[in-house]
């Protein structure tokens, strides 16, 4: 069952993390870099919020983690999307698009 | 099933915390490395990495909060779901509840009774020295051959009491019985309760014609001294002379009944009440919950010598065939149970011819 009633900030971070993990397993540091790079340095994930969010998502079984070796040969914790997480990602993505297009409609009103 | 992983998170907290720490360190050093690559001085790179992460103890707190705070929420949801399912199958729920309630109730009752009858030691000082007496019917006399007989007549009791030296004290106890209680004055608790009822509002108190009964336990006069139990207030029975007792009968009241019936009124000592019409004077109050050789605290304790007055048509004090009483004895110092048994058997054989002889 996908939850869609996450509060916006939390939901946005979760959405970004889930979307990043769609590419494959990543560690927390990798997620930070990934989001920053893909968003053209516009979005910066706050480190203090990222790990609690990951922890929460892991408890909700959207992601699972396992220890592996990082690119520079250090022990690192890798997160991987689960089927449940994939479902959640789709639901949140849809929800997000609905909201942004609705916001766009409001902002564009009167400009046309 | 998310709550399962949360439970695991709570109980495996140490391991989890260690993993979080390692993850934190990994992240910090990666950030530091990146900072250096981007041209920061090493010290500043490290400081910047920590600064970005914020207060680590605050962060630790947030991590463990996630484990702790979410748990009750999901438990509540599960609980609500469970209750809904139970409501849906209301018949099953009622049957299950009844089965549980009856099962638990019966178990509790059985164990309480078992404890009261078998596992409880006597309410007595050094109760291990107290013995319960019974005779064994001889194998040749009747069809109850070999059965133990735990009841004795008063004349026999007196014979054993006066002649068996293995015992430092021998007591006889009758059965609890309900006697009508009069002349005790208004009941404290009932009077206040009556003011709320219709009868009370009409200004009528429950009439004294309503027979009030009190549970009474008849015991030999030496009961309390042999058990080694003192009274809460007042004194116990005068032990020496039963006829003196009969002339000026005394009764003991249990603390429980004293509180329940008389509201703990201290003037109850010396008060004269009537049990089955016999005037007795309350001379003492036995300790709270003191049950002696029985299983429940009676309202009153009366000396056995009063029996002819209470049941005038049924004088079993002098009747050797009326097996009214159990006997319990305190072994004399240095005497073991086998010696006492031998002496009892000997004396039982010397008593006027009876249907049975004795052992233990």
Tab-separated table of C-alpha atoms in Angstrom, chain B residues 116-117 120-124 127 130-132 171-176 217-220 223-224 226-227 229 289-298 301 326-329:
chain	number	residue	atom	x	y	z
B	116	UNK	CA	-6.016	-22.229	51.496
B	117	UNK	CA	-6.508	-25.889	52.325
B	120	UNK	CA	-1.126	-22.676	54.008
B	121	UNK	CA	0.525	-23.312	57.324
B	122	UNK	CA	-1.594	-22.764	60.388
B	123	UNK	CA	-2.008	-19.266	61.680
B	124	UNK	CA	0.160	-20.071	64.643
B	127	UNK	CA	3.289	-23.751	63.146
B	130	UNK	CA	1.454	-28.232	65.349
B	131	UNK	CA	-0.016	-31.596	64.395
B	132	UNK	CA	-3.430	-32.655	63.203
B	171	UNK	CA	-7.019	-27.830	71.136
B	172	UNK	CA	-10.444	-28.825	69.869
B	173	UNK	CA	-12.200	-26.875	67.174
B	174	UNK	CA	-15.797	-27.176	66.063
B	175	UNK	CA	-17.201	-26.090	62.730
B	176	UNK	CA	-18.042	-22.530	61.797
B	217	UNK	CA	-16.294	-20.462	65.408
B	218	UNK	CA	-16.384	-22.525	68.584
B	219	UNK	CA	-12.953	-23.392	69.880
B	220	UNK	CA	-11.555	-24.810	73.085
B	223	UNK	CA	-7.127	-22.173	71.490
B	224	UNK	CA	-5.226	-18.910	71.383
B	226	UNK	CA	-1.768	-23.080	72.254
B	227	UNK	CA	-1.544	-21.444	68.843
B	229	UNK	CA	-1.530	-15.943	69.017
B	289	UNK	CA	-7.222	-11.743	58.811
B	290	UNK	CA	-6.367	-14.178	61.573
B	291	UNK	CA	-8.007	-17.449	60.508
B	292	UNK	CA	-6.454	-19.860	62.998
B	293	UNK	CA	-7.235	-23.422	61.987
B	294	UNK	CA	-10.006	-22.506	59.578
B	295	UNK	CA	-9.755	-20.899	56.139
B	296	UNK	CA	-11.696	-17.689	56.563
B	297	UNK	CA	-11.805	-15.259	59.444
B	298	UNK	CA	-15.130	-15.785	61.299
B	301	UNK	CA	-14.844	-16.804	68.317
B	326	UNK	CA	-11.186	-31.725	65.161
B	327	UNK	CA	-8.169	-31.850	67.402
B	328	UNK	CA	-4.859	-30.157	66.855
B	329	UNK	CA	-1.906	-30.291	69.154
